Amino acid sequence: MDDRVSPALDQVIRFCTAADGSRIAYATSGRGAPLVKAANWLSHLEHDGNSPVWRHWGRELSRDHTLVRYDERGCGLSDWTADQFSLDVWVQDLEAVVDDLGLDQFPLLGISQGGPIAIAYAMRHPERVSRLILYGTYARGQLHRELSDRQRKELELLVELIRVGWGTDHDAFRQVFTRLFIPDGTADQIHWFNELQRVSATPENAARMCAAFHLLDVRELVPRLNLPTLVLHATGDLRIPFNEGRLLASMIPGAAFVPLESRNHLLLESEPAWPRFLREVRAFLGVPADSTGDPAARRRRIEALFDEVLDLTPGERARVLAREGSSDPELRREVEALLDAAGQSGVTGKLAGALVGPAAHPLAPAALTVSPYEIVEQVGNGGMGIVYKARDPRLHRFVALKYLPASLGASPEIKRRFLQEAKTIAALDHPNLCTIFEVAEPETGQLVIVMPYYEGETLRQKIARGPLPVAEALEYGCQVAAGLEHAHAAGVVHRDIKPANIVVTPVGRVKILDFGIAKVADAKANLTRTGAVLGTLSYMSPEQACGDPVDHRTDLWAVGVVLYEMLAGRPPFTAESMEALFYAIQWRAAAPLATLRPDVPPALEALVHRLLEKDPARRVADARSLRVALDALRVEATAV
């Protein structure tokens, strides 16, 4: 036995000998009870840990277990001179790895072609396999399915294509297989998978293995399985049809079946099906829910859900929290705790991480009096804090007082940063922007933002009644673009443009509210949290949702979302979970507006979809260009 340390996964690679003398390379990584993964086609122990396709599998499966995986014969670091490929010899390879490690009992994972191997091994060694996890696999190979003559010819052509093009310098031939495995992959993921095909096996070995996979058949074995089994399968899998996974689960006594919303045969880290897969597998293996996960990603998810439900009615909020909490009760508890603290302290936590501290007793309106303003009534508790309508007796006008938590004033550093940011925002002077009159500090110690009080309703309230007329949507869009043009020229990015933050006065004047989480484009100031995800997920640009640096183009994306919603009556990206929504924003294209609103002019539809480009460089260049384009469309619409 010789050992080789691979730094990519912090794994140790060893070699053992199968029954027929073939050398099999296997690796162990992580700590804890063993979790054995049966080999599947296309693997390379040294390359997988660095790949954007496989590394998250190795990292996450090693988090709570000692993961054991190996390269099957003819592939990766294992013996490339194997004489035969069949179910029997593949099971013998697995037996050699398990025996070499001296494992007594373990859960077994079978992915893709590794599924039939795992099933056959479990039947031969029921005393060793404690649980069986089968993902993206089948009971019968393709030649045992009901195929037309054309489909059989396609299989033959694919095998021949492997022999002809697998080892060429260009990747045109290999691209065919890559698109079957990861159709939604990024350019980097596609490039890596193309290369994996080239380095993992010879063209002849790859063709022989593929032909042997088509002949696999364990249908006689699966009804006799007598152990806890979890079957998972991607609904849009192009490599192994979803129906094959469902059929397999129906044949195994007592098996649990979990459909995963994905088109990829190999789940990618960025898609919502991946955390769902991990939750299901960890629950099946008895891993505590709170023992895993990236703390930063967890924080982002909590903040995103918090922002999503903050402005909802109690009934809507309860429905969203129930939906999200069904699979993650702890997430619901954490968000409800933040909501409770926010309700008492009057803050959403968007300004800084320290804003939501221990819950404080809410203050009575009399205690909130800010000289010389006279509080009239509470008018809201969304956005950046609790808002009161107040009267300024000096100028005989109404103002809005937005109270921030005492913890903001208690921290000198946070207070300094906030006041510096407020000073920058207060300098903005434009008819479409809600400015800041002053920042007061009453005896209670709570900072108070004094702003104009506007009669009217938000775009959110207008959209709730249904899609807006095209001319009206263009009018509001022009004014929003004009306001942002002024703010961006001053170096201020709003970062939370959404219908709830846009008020339309009775005379039709648009006012953009809540620049409280704006990022001032001054590297020295750095007033908002570095790397933080601030805003409301439904309106976040792809770069903002990832926590990457943003500039004025993130506001332009949000304007695109608002325009789409005004015209279609719903946002361009919707989903049943936060993960799915995040994935849609990152990878999915919005449905063409014309399919939802046929009367939208083609030029307006093209402009909206350009604003929703994933790559910021492909969006409209700046707010001025957007204003000019919208104004031209507005003139055309009103002239009709």
PDB file of C-alpha atoms in Angstrom, residues 16-293:
ATOM      1  CA  CYS A  16      -5.383  -1.663  -3.279  1.00  0.00           C
ATOM      2  CA  THR A  17      -5.679  -4.755  -5.501  1.00  0.00           C
ATOM      3  CA  ALA A  18      -8.953  -6.187  -6.794  1.00  0.00           C
ATOM      4  CA  ALA A  19      -9.672  -9.912  -7.150  1.00  0.00           C
ATOM      5  CA  ASP A  20      -8.389 -10.044 -10.732  1.00  0.00           C
ATOM      6  CA  GLY A  21      -5.182  -8.129  -9.917  1.00  0.00           C
ATOM      7  CA  SER A  22      -6.325  -4.680 -11.095  1.00  0.00           C
ATOM      8  CA  ARG A  23      -4.952  -1.783  -9.040  1.00  0.00           C
ATOM      9  CA  ILE A  24      -7.669   0.470  -7.639  1.00  0.00           C
ATOM     10  CA  ALA A  25      -6.954   3.993  -6.335  1.00  0.00           C
ATOM     11  CA  TYR A  26      -9.094   5.222  -3.444  1.00  0.00           C
ATOM     12  CA  ALA A  27      -9.110   8.293  -1.227  1.00  0.00           C
ATOM     13  CA  THR A  28     -10.313   9.195   2.263  1.00  0.00           C
ATOM     14  CA  SER A  29     -11.185  12.701   3.425  1.00  0.00           C
ATOM     15  CA  GLY A  30     -12.914  14.242   6.413  1.00  0.00           C
ATOM     16  CA  ARG A  31     -13.533  12.822   9.861  1.00  0.00           C
ATOM     17  CA  GLY A  32     -16.165  10.774  11.588  1.00  0.00           C
ATOM     18  CA  ALA A  33     -18.055   7.627  10.693  1.00  0.00           C
ATOM     19  CA  PRO A  34     -17.352   6.313   7.186  1.00  0.00           C
ATOM     20  CA  LEU A  35     -19.497   7.136   4.170  1.00  0.00           C
ATOM     21  CA  VAL A  36     -18.556   5.077   1.119  1.00  0.00           C
ATOM     22  CA  LYS A  37     -19.268   6.260  -2.410  1.00  0.00           C
ATOM     23  CA  ALA A  38     -19.368   3.656  -5.163  1.00  0.00           C
ATOM     24  CA  ALA A  39     -17.350   4.718  -8.192  1.00  0.00           C
ATOM     25  CA  ASN A  40     -19.089   6.241 -11.188  1.00  0.00           C
ATOM     26  CA  TRP A  41     -17.976   7.088 -14.681  1.00  0.00           C
ATOM     27  CA  LEU A  42     -15.669  10.061 -15.157  1.00  0.00           C
ATOM     28  CA  SER A  43     -13.673  10.629 -12.000  1.00  0.00           C
ATOM     29  CA  HIS A  44     -10.086  11.438 -11.138  1.00  0.00           C
ATOM     30  CA  LEU A  45      -9.135  11.539  -7.467  1.00  0.00           C
ATOM     31  CA  GLU A  46      -6.481  14.202  -7.951  1.00  0.00           C
ATOM     32  CA  HIS A  47      -8.503  16.481 -10.237  1.00  0.00           C
ATOM     33  CA  ASP A  48     -11.975  16.294  -8.675  1.00  0.00           C
ATOM     34  CA  GLY A  49     -11.023  18.252  -5.557  1.00  0.00           C
ATOM     35  CA  ASN A  50     -10.134  21.313  -7.635  1.00  0.00           C
ATOM     36  CA  SER A  51     -13.049  21.136 -10.037  1.00  0.00           C
ATOM     37  CA  PRO A  52     -16.072  23.465  -9.983  1.00  0.00           C
ATOM     38  CA  VAL A  53     -18.229  20.409 -10.769  1.00  0.00           C
ATOM     39  CA  TRP A  54     -17.108  17.924  -8.089  1.00  0.00           C
ATOM     40  CA  ARG A  55     -15.336  19.834  -5.315  1.00  0.00           C
ATOM     41  CA  HIS A  56     -18.524  20.796  -3.413  1.00  0.00           C
ATOM     42  CA  TRP A  57     -19.542  17.133  -3.402  1.00  0.00           C
ATOM     43  CA  GLY A  58     -16.290  16.104  -1.788  1.00  0.00           C
ATOM     44  CA  ARG A  59     -16.231  19.036   0.633  1.00  0.00           C
ATOM     45  CA  GLU A  60     -19.804  18.664   1.890  1.00  0.00           C
ATOM     46  CA  LEU A  61     -19.858  14.864   2.051  1.00  0.00           C
ATOM     47  CA  SER A  62     -16.608  15.001   4.065  1.00  0.00           C
ATOM     48  CA  ARG A  63     -17.978  17.538   6.534  1.00  0.00           C
ATOM     49  CA  ASP A  64     -19.558  15.010   8.940  1.00  0.00           C
ATOM     50  CA  HIS A  65     -18.067  11.729   7.719  1.00  0.00           C
ATOM     51  CA  THR A  66     -14.885  10.097   6.544  1.00  0.00           C
ATOM     52  CA  LEU A  67     -15.724  10.009   2.866  1.00  0.00           C
ATOM     53  CA  VAL A  68     -14.340   7.033   0.942  1.00  0.00           C
ATOM     54  CA  ARG A  69     -14.324   7.292  -2.832  1.00  0.00           C
ATOM     55  CA  TYR A  70     -12.328   5.591  -5.562  1.00  0.00           C
ATOM     56  CA  ASP A  71     -11.639   5.668  -9.288  1.00  0.00           C
ATOM     57  CA  GLU A  72     -13.172   2.688 -11.056  1.00  0.00           C
ATOM     58  CA  ARG A  73     -10.926   0.497 -13.136  1.00  0.00           C
ATOM     59  CA  GLY A  74      -9.906   2.058 -16.431  1.00  0.00           C
ATOM     60  CA  CYS A  75     -10.417   5.553 -15.022  1.00  0.00           C
ATOM     61  CA  GLY A  76      -8.495   8.243 -13.110  1.00  0.00           C
ATOM     62  CA  LEU A  77      -5.623   6.874 -11.014  1.00  0.00           C
ATOM     63  CA  SER A  78      -6.836   3.272 -11.130  1.00  0.00           C
ATOM     64  CA  ASP A  79      -5.487   0.630 -13.515  1.00  0.00           C
ATOM     65  CA  TRP A  80      -6.101   1.605 -17.164  1.00  0.00           C
ATOM     66  CA  THR A  81      -5.198  -1.874 -18.499  1.00  0.00           C
ATOM     67  CA  ALA A  82      -8.297  -3.637 -17.189  1.00  0.00           C
ATOM     68  CA  ASP A  83      -9.406  -6.598 -19.325  1.00  0.00           C
ATOM     69  CA  GLN A  84     -13.121  -6.435 -18.599  1.00  0.00           C
ATOM     70  CA  PHE A  85     -15.906  -4.110 -17.490  1.00  0.00           C
ATOM     71  CA  SER A  86     -19.013  -5.612 -15.919  1.00  0.00           C
ATOM     72  CA  LEU A  87     -21.202  -5.407 -12.842  1.00  0.00           C
ATOM     73  CA  ASP A  88     -19.336  -8.283 -11.194  1.00  0.00           C
ATOM     74  CA  VAL A  89     -15.867  -6.769 -11.532  1.00  0.00           C
ATOM     75  CA  TRP A  90     -17.102  -3.331 -10.467  1.00  0.00           C
ATOM     76  CA  VAL A  91     -18.584  -4.849  -7.309  1.00  0.00           C
ATOM     77  CA  GLN A  92     -15.265  -6.629  -6.717  1.00  0.00           C
ATOM     78  CA  ASP A  93     -13.463  -3.281  -6.951  1.00  0.00           C
ATOM     79  CA  LEU A  94     -15.753  -1.879  -4.242  1.00  0.00           C
ATOM     80  CA  GLU A  95     -15.152  -4.983  -2.132  1.00  0.00           C
ATOM     81  CA  ALA A  96     -11.389  -4.487  -2.446  1.00  0.00           C
ATOM     82  CA  VAL A  97     -11.578  -0.881  -1.215  1.00  0.00           C
ATOM     83  CA  VAL A  98     -13.832  -1.711   1.748  1.00  0.00           C
ATOM     84  CA  ASP A  99     -11.694  -4.706   2.740  1.00  0.00           C
ATOM     85  CA  ASP A 100      -8.478  -2.723   2.463  1.00  0.00           C
ATOM     86  CA  LEU A 101      -9.872  -0.167   4.912  1.00  0.00           C
ATOM     87  CA  GLY A 102     -11.301  -2.865   7.195  1.00  0.00           C
ATOM     88  CA  LEU A 103     -14.742  -1.254   7.384  1.00  0.00           C
ATOM     89  CA  ASP A 104     -17.400  -3.142   9.314  1.00  0.00           C
ATOM     90  CA  GLN A 105     -20.563  -1.149   8.608  1.00  0.00           C
ATOM     91  CA  PHE A 106     -21.260   2.055   6.695  1.00  0.00           C
ATOM     92  CA  PRO A 107     -23.841   3.939   4.591  1.00  0.00           C
ATOM     93  CA  LEU A 108     -23.259   3.498   0.860  1.00  0.00           C
ATOM     94  CA  LEU A 109     -23.805   6.180  -1.799  1.00  0.00           C
ATOM     95  CA  GLY A 110     -24.376   5.316  -5.440  1.00  0.00           C
ATOM     96  CA  ILE A 111     -24.371   8.123  -8.014  1.00  0.00           C
ATOM     97  CA  SER A 112     -25.230   7.598 -11.675  1.00  0.00           C
ATOM     98  CA  GLN A 113     -23.725   4.278 -12.836  1.00  0.00           C
ATOM     99  CA  GLY A 114     -22.522   3.763  -9.271  1.00  0.00           C
ATOM    100  CA  GLY A 115     -26.140   3.055  -8.283  1.00  0.00           C
ATOM    101  CA  PRO A 116     -26.405  -0.498  -9.661  1.00  0.00           C
ATOM    102  CA  ILE A 117     -22.963  -1.260  -8.215  1.00  0.00           C
ATOM    103  CA  ALA A 118     -24.055  -0.037  -4.768  1.00  0.00           C
ATOM    104  CA  ILE A 119     -27.270  -2.067  -5.003  1.00  0.00           C
ATOM    105  CA  ALA A 120     -25.425  -5.260  -5.984  1.00  0.00           C
ATOM    106  CA  TYR A 121     -22.866  -4.768  -3.204  1.00  0.00           C
ATOM    107  CA  ALA A 122     -25.616  -4.205  -0.611  1.00  0.00           C
ATOM    108  CA  MET A 123     -27.277  -7.458  -1.639  1.00  0.00           C
ATOM    109  CA  ARG A 124     -24.009  -9.371  -1.337  1.00  0.00           C
ATOM    110  CA  HIS A 125     -23.024  -7.759   1.985  1.00  0.00           C
ATOM    111  CA  PRO A 126     -26.225  -6.789   3.831  1.00  0.00           C
ATOM    112  CA  GLU A 127     -24.397  -6.939   7.170  1.00  0.00           C
ATOM    113  CA  ARG A 128     -22.061  -4.137   6.098  1.00  0.00           C
ATOM    114  CA  VAL A 129     -24.376  -1.602   4.456  1.00  0.00           C
ATOM    115  CA  SER A 130     -26.389   0.307   7.077  1.00  0.00           C
ATOM    116  CA  ARG A 131     -28.155   2.688   4.712  1.00  0.00           C
ATOM    117  CA  LEU A 132     -28.314   3.141   0.943  1.00  0.00           C
ATOM    118  CA  ILE A 133     -28.396   6.501  -0.856  1.00  0.00           C
ATOM    119  CA  LEU A 134     -29.048   6.474  -4.598  1.00  0.00           C
ATOM    120  CA  TYR A 135     -28.837   9.666  -6.640  1.00  0.00           C
ATOM    121  CA  GLY A 136     -29.442  10.137 -10.364  1.00  0.00           C
ATOM    122  CA  THR A 137     -29.342   6.422 -11.074  1.00  0.00           C
ATOM    123  CA  TYR A 138     -31.406   3.487 -12.333  1.00  0.00           C
ATOM    124  CA  ALA A 139     -32.183  -0.230 -12.058  1.00  0.00           C
ATOM    125  CA  ARG A 140     -31.886  -0.945 -15.776  1.00  0.00           C
ATOM    126  CA  GLY A 141     -29.323   0.222 -18.317  1.00  0.00           C
ATOM    127  CA  GLN A 142     -30.429   1.885 -21.511  1.00  0.00           C
ATOM    128  CA  LEU A 143     -30.431  -1.293 -23.592  1.00  0.00           C
ATOM    129  CA  HIS A 144     -32.958  -2.805 -21.183  1.00  0.00           C
ATOM    130  CA  ARG A 145     -35.429   0.043 -21.651  1.00  0.00           C
ATOM    131  CA  GLU A 146     -38.152   0.351 -24.276  1.00  0.00           C
ATOM    132  CA  LEU A 147     -36.144   2.009 -27.054  1.00  0.00           C
ATOM    133  CA  SER A 148     -37.063   2.760 -30.624  1.00  0.00           C
ATOM    134  CA  ASP A 149     -34.741   1.769 -33.459  1.00  0.00           C
ATOM    135  CA  ARG A 150     -33.665   5.382 -33.715  1.00  0.00           C
ATOM    136  CA  GLN A 151     -32.793   5.561 -30.020  1.00  0.00           C
ATOM    137  CA  ARG A 152     -30.711   2.388 -30.290  1.00  0.00           C
ATOM    138  CA  LYS A 153     -28.827   3.858 -33.215  1.00  0.00           C
ATOM    139  CA  GLU A 154     -28.190   7.005 -31.183  1.00  0.00           C
ATOM    140  CA  LEU A 155     -26.630   4.913 -28.406  1.00  0.00           C
ATOM    141  CA  GLU A 156     -24.360   3.181 -30.898  1.00  0.00           C
ATOM    142  CA  LEU A 157     -23.359   6.532 -32.394  1.00  0.00           C
ATOM    143  CA  LEU A 158     -22.525   7.972 -28.953  1.00  0.00           C
ATOM    144  CA  VAL A 159     -20.234   5.055 -28.167  1.00  0.00           C
ATOM    145  CA  GLU A 160     -18.520   5.458 -31.534  1.00  0.00           C
ATOM    146  CA  LEU A 161     -18.267   9.201 -30.970  1.00  0.00           C
ATOM    147  CA  ILE A 162     -16.327   8.500 -27.784  1.00  0.00           C
ATOM    148  CA  ARG A 163     -13.847   6.302 -29.664  1.00  0.00           C
ATOM    149  CA  VAL A 164     -13.370   8.898 -32.403  1.00  0.00           C
ATOM    150  CA  GLY A 165     -13.335  12.196 -30.527  1.00  0.00           C
ATOM    151  CA  TRP A 166     -12.608  11.589 -26.845  1.00  0.00           C
ATOM    152  CA  GLY A 167      -8.866  12.086 -27.023  1.00  0.00           C
ATOM    153  CA  THR A 168      -8.683  14.937 -29.555  1.00  0.00           C
ATOM    154  CA  ASP A 169      -7.085  18.269 -28.676  1.00  0.00           C
ATOM    155  CA  HIS A 170     -10.263  20.248 -29.358  1.00  0.00           C
ATOM    156  CA  ASP A 171     -13.344  19.664 -27.228  1.00  0.00           C
ATOM    157  CA  ALA A 172     -16.091  19.644 -29.859  1.00  0.00           C
ATOM    158  CA  PHE A 173     -16.777  15.909 -29.421  1.00  0.00           C
ATOM    159  CA  ARG A 174     -16.552  15.966 -25.632  1.00  0.00           C
ATOM    160  CA  GLN A 175     -18.901  18.961 -25.510  1.00  0.00           C
ATOM    161  CA  VAL A 176     -21.766  16.648 -26.511  1.00  0.00           C
ATOM    162  CA  PHE A 177     -21.392  14.662 -23.291  1.00  0.00           C
ATOM    163  CA  THR A 178     -20.781  17.721 -21.149  1.00  0.00           C
ATOM    164  CA  ARG A 179     -24.109  19.202 -22.209  1.00  0.00           C
ATOM    165  CA  LEU A 180     -25.846  15.995 -21.145  1.00  0.00           C
ATOM    166  CA  PHE A 181     -24.239  16.054 -17.710  1.00  0.00           C
ATOM    167  CA  ILE A 182     -24.381  19.788 -16.872  1.00  0.00           C
ATOM    168  CA  PRO A 183     -26.569  21.660 -19.402  1.00  0.00           C
ATOM    169  CA  ASP A 184     -26.804  24.650 -17.040  1.00  0.00           C
ATOM    170  CA  GLY A 185     -23.085  24.766 -16.260  1.00  0.00           C
ATOM    171  CA  THR A 186     -21.013  27.939 -16.451  1.00  0.00           C
ATOM    172  CA  ALA A 187     -18.203  28.338 -18.976  1.00  0.00           C
ATOM    173  CA  ASP A 188     -15.680  27.347 -16.310  1.00  0.00           C
ATOM    174  CA  GLN A 189     -17.642  24.264 -15.300  1.00  0.00           C
ATOM    175  CA  ILE A 190     -18.130  23.198 -18.915  1.00  0.00           C
ATOM    176  CA  HIS A 191     -14.427  23.659 -19.676  1.00  0.00           C
ATOM    177  CA  TRP A 192     -13.434  21.620 -16.639  1.00  0.00           C
ATOM    178  CA  PHE A 193     -15.809  18.763 -17.472  1.00  0.00           C
ATOM    179  CA  ASN A 194     -14.511  18.716 -21.042  1.00  0.00           C
ATOM    180  CA  GLU A 195     -11.004  18.343 -19.656  1.00  0.00           C
ATOM    181  CA  LEU A 196     -12.043  15.647 -17.176  1.00  0.00           C
ATOM    182  CA  GLN A 197     -13.130  13.478 -20.081  1.00  0.00           C
ATOM    183  CA  ARG A 198      -9.728  13.862 -21.693  1.00  0.00           C
ATOM    184  CA  VAL A 199      -7.609  13.142 -18.603  1.00  0.00           C
ATOM    185  CA  SER A 200      -9.761  10.524 -16.857  1.00  0.00           C
ATOM    186  CA  ALA A 201      -9.723   7.697 -19.425  1.00  0.00           C
ATOM    187  CA  THR A 202      -8.505   6.606 -22.842  1.00  0.00           C
ATOM    188  CA  PRO A 203     -11.069   6.812 -25.662  1.00  0.00           C
ATOM    189  CA  GLU A 204     -11.220   3.008 -25.865  1.00  0.00           C
ATOM    190  CA  ASN A 205     -11.733   2.558 -22.121  1.00  0.00           C
ATOM    191  CA  ALA A 206     -14.389   5.266 -22.060  1.00  0.00           C
ATOM    192  CA  ALA A 207     -16.254   3.622 -24.954  1.00  0.00           C
ATOM    193  CA  ARG A 208     -16.065   0.148 -23.386  1.00  0.00           C
ATOM    194  CA  MET A 209     -17.269   1.435 -20.020  1.00  0.00           C
ATOM    195  CA  CYS A 210     -20.157   3.299 -21.630  1.00  0.00           C
ATOM    196  CA  ALA A 211     -21.224   0.205 -23.576  1.00  0.00           C
ATOM    197  CA  ALA A 212     -21.078  -1.887 -20.373  1.00  0.00           C
ATOM    198  CA  PHE A 213     -23.192   0.642 -18.475  1.00  0.00           C
ATOM    199  CA  HIS A 214     -25.946   0.233 -21.074  1.00  0.00           C
ATOM    200  CA  LEU A 215     -26.134  -3.475 -20.146  1.00  0.00           C
ATOM    201  CA  LEU A 216     -26.462  -3.042 -16.371  1.00  0.00           C
ATOM    202  CA  ASP A 217     -29.608  -4.579 -14.920  1.00  0.00           C
ATOM    203  CA  VAL A 218     -30.384  -5.018 -11.201  1.00  0.00           C
ATOM    204  CA  ARG A 219     -34.181  -5.218 -11.443  1.00  0.00           C
ATOM    205  CA  GLU A 220     -34.181  -8.689  -9.903  1.00  0.00           C
ATOM    206  CA  LEU A 221     -32.167  -7.443  -6.914  1.00  0.00           C
ATOM    207  CA  VAL A 222     -33.933  -4.227  -5.887  1.00  0.00           C
ATOM    208  CA  PRO A 223     -37.223  -5.789  -4.644  1.00  0.00           C
ATOM    209  CA  ARG A 224     -35.161  -7.862  -2.205  1.00  0.00           C
ATOM    210  CA  LEU A 225     -33.330  -4.911  -0.648  1.00  0.00           C
ATOM    211  CA  ASN A 226     -34.042  -4.817   3.078  1.00  0.00           C
ATOM    212  CA  LEU A 227     -32.423  -1.657   4.419  1.00  0.00           C
ATOM    213  CA  PRO A 228     -33.309   2.048   4.688  1.00  0.00           C
ATOM    214  CA  THR A 229     -32.980   3.549   1.223  1.00  0.00           C
ATOM    215  CA  LEU A 230     -33.165   7.141  -0.036  1.00  0.00           C
ATOM    216  CA  VAL A 231     -33.572   7.779  -3.776  1.00  0.00           C
ATOM    217  CA  LEU A 232     -33.064  11.274  -5.211  1.00  0.00           C
ATOM    218  CA  HIS A 233     -33.309  12.333  -8.859  1.00  0.00           C
ATOM    219  CA  ALA A 234     -33.245  15.596 -10.832  1.00  0.00           C
ATOM    220  CA  THR A 235     -36.561  16.232 -12.567  1.00  0.00           C
ATOM    221  CA  GLY A 236     -34.945  17.454 -15.790  1.00  0.00           C
ATOM    222  CA  ASP A 237     -31.940  15.101 -15.875  1.00  0.00           C
ATOM    223  CA  LEU A 238     -30.828  14.813 -19.514  1.00  0.00           C
ATOM    224  CA  ARG A 239     -28.431  11.935 -18.870  1.00  0.00           C
ATOM    225  CA  ILE A 240     -30.688   9.565 -16.911  1.00  0.00           C
ATOM    226  CA  PRO A 241     -34.419  10.296 -17.271  1.00  0.00           C
ATOM    227  CA  PHE A 242     -36.379  11.204 -14.160  1.00  0.00           C
ATOM    228  CA  ASN A 243     -38.761   8.305 -14.801  1.00  0.00           C
ATOM    229  CA  GLU A 244     -35.924   5.843 -14.279  1.00  0.00           C
ATOM    230  CA  GLY A 245     -35.253   7.230 -10.803  1.00  0.00           C
ATOM    231  CA  ARG A 246     -38.939   7.127  -9.943  1.00  0.00           C
ATOM    232  CA  LEU A 247     -39.187   3.548 -11.231  1.00  0.00           C
ATOM    233  CA  LEU A 248     -36.185   2.520  -9.141  1.00  0.00           C
ATOM    234  CA  ALA A 249     -37.677   4.018  -5.975  1.00  0.00           C
ATOM    235  CA  SER A 250     -41.016   2.268  -6.600  1.00  0.00           C
ATOM    236  CA  MET A 251     -39.262  -1.119  -6.797  1.00  0.00           C
ATOM    237  CA  ILE A 252     -37.370  -0.815  -3.483  1.00  0.00           C
ATOM    238  CA  PRO A 253     -39.485  -1.727  -0.424  1.00  0.00           C
ATOM    239  CA  GLY A 254     -39.978   1.315   1.817  1.00  0.00           C
ATOM    240  CA  ALA A 255     -37.677   3.591  -0.183  1.00  0.00           C
ATOM    241  CA  ALA A 256     -38.090   7.360   0.172  1.00  0.00           C
ATOM    242  CA  PHE A 257     -38.092   9.288  -3.111  1.00  0.00           C
ATOM    243  CA  VAL A 258     -37.074  12.956  -3.408  1.00  0.00           C
ATOM    244  CA  PRO A 259     -37.442  14.832  -6.731  1.00  0.00           C
ATOM    245  CA  LEU A 260     -34.936  17.670  -7.155  1.00  0.00           C
ATOM    246  CA  GLU A 261     -35.661  20.643  -9.425  1.00  0.00           C
ATOM    247  CA  SER A 262     -32.688  20.640 -11.801  1.00  0.00           C
ATOM    248  CA  ARG A 263     -31.689  19.831 -15.362  1.00  0.00           C
ATOM    249  CA  ASN A 264     -28.166  18.851 -14.361  1.00  0.00           C
ATOM    250  CA  HIS A 265     -27.171  15.230 -13.954  1.00  0.00           C
ATOM    251  CA  LEU A 266     -24.466  16.378 -11.541  1.00  0.00           C
ATOM    252  CA  LEU A 267     -25.889  18.992  -9.171  1.00  0.00           C
ATOM    253  CA  LEU A 268     -23.955  22.257  -9.236  1.00  0.00           C
ATOM    254  CA  GLU A 269     -23.169  24.185  -6.076  1.00  0.00           C
ATOM    255  CA  SER A 270     -25.015  27.332  -7.165  1.00  0.00           C
ATOM    256  CA  GLU A 271     -28.395  25.723  -7.842  1.00  0.00           C
ATOM    257  CA  PRO A 272     -31.147  25.368  -5.218  1.00  0.00           C
ATOM    258  CA  ALA A 273     -31.345  21.591  -5.679  1.00  0.00           C
ATOM    259  CA  TRP A 274     -27.890  21.239  -4.103  1.00  0.00           C
ATOM    260  CA  PRO A 275     -28.743  22.441  -0.553  1.00  0.00           C
ATOM    261  CA  ARG A 276     -31.985  20.459  -0.807  1.00  0.00           C
ATOM    262  CA  PHE A 277     -29.950  17.343  -1.644  1.00  0.00           C
ATOM    263  CA  LEU A 278     -27.669  17.973   1.331  1.00  0.00           C
ATOM    264  CA  ARG A 279     -30.572  18.504   3.732  1.00  0.00           C
ATOM    265  CA  GLU A 280     -32.258  15.286   2.647  1.00  0.00           C
ATOM    266  CA  VAL A 281     -29.077  13.213   2.800  1.00  0.00           C
ATOM    267  CA  ARG A 282     -27.996  14.605   6.165  1.00  0.00           C
ATOM    268  CA  ALA A 283     -31.429  14.058   7.670  1.00  0.00           C
ATOM    269  CA  PHE A 284     -31.402  10.485   6.316  1.00  0.00           C
ATOM    270  CA  LEU A 285     -27.987   9.875   7.894  1.00  0.00           C
ATOM    271  CA  GLY A 286     -28.990  11.471  11.183  1.00  0.00           C
ATOM    272  CA  VAL A 287     -26.687  14.479  10.936  1.00  0.00           C
ATOM    273  CA  PRO A 288     -27.947  17.353  13.162  1.00  0.00           C
ATOM    274  CA  ALA A 289     -29.234  20.221  11.038  1.00  0.00           C
ATOM    275  CA  ASP A 290     -27.224  22.845  12.931  1.00  0.00           C
ATOM    276  CA  SER A 291     -23.893  21.080  12.611  1.00  0.00           C
ATOM    277  CA  THR A 292     -23.274  22.006   8.997  1.00  0.00           C
ATOM    278  CA  GLY A 293     -23.224  24.897   6.617  1.00  0.00           C
TER     279      GLY A 293
END
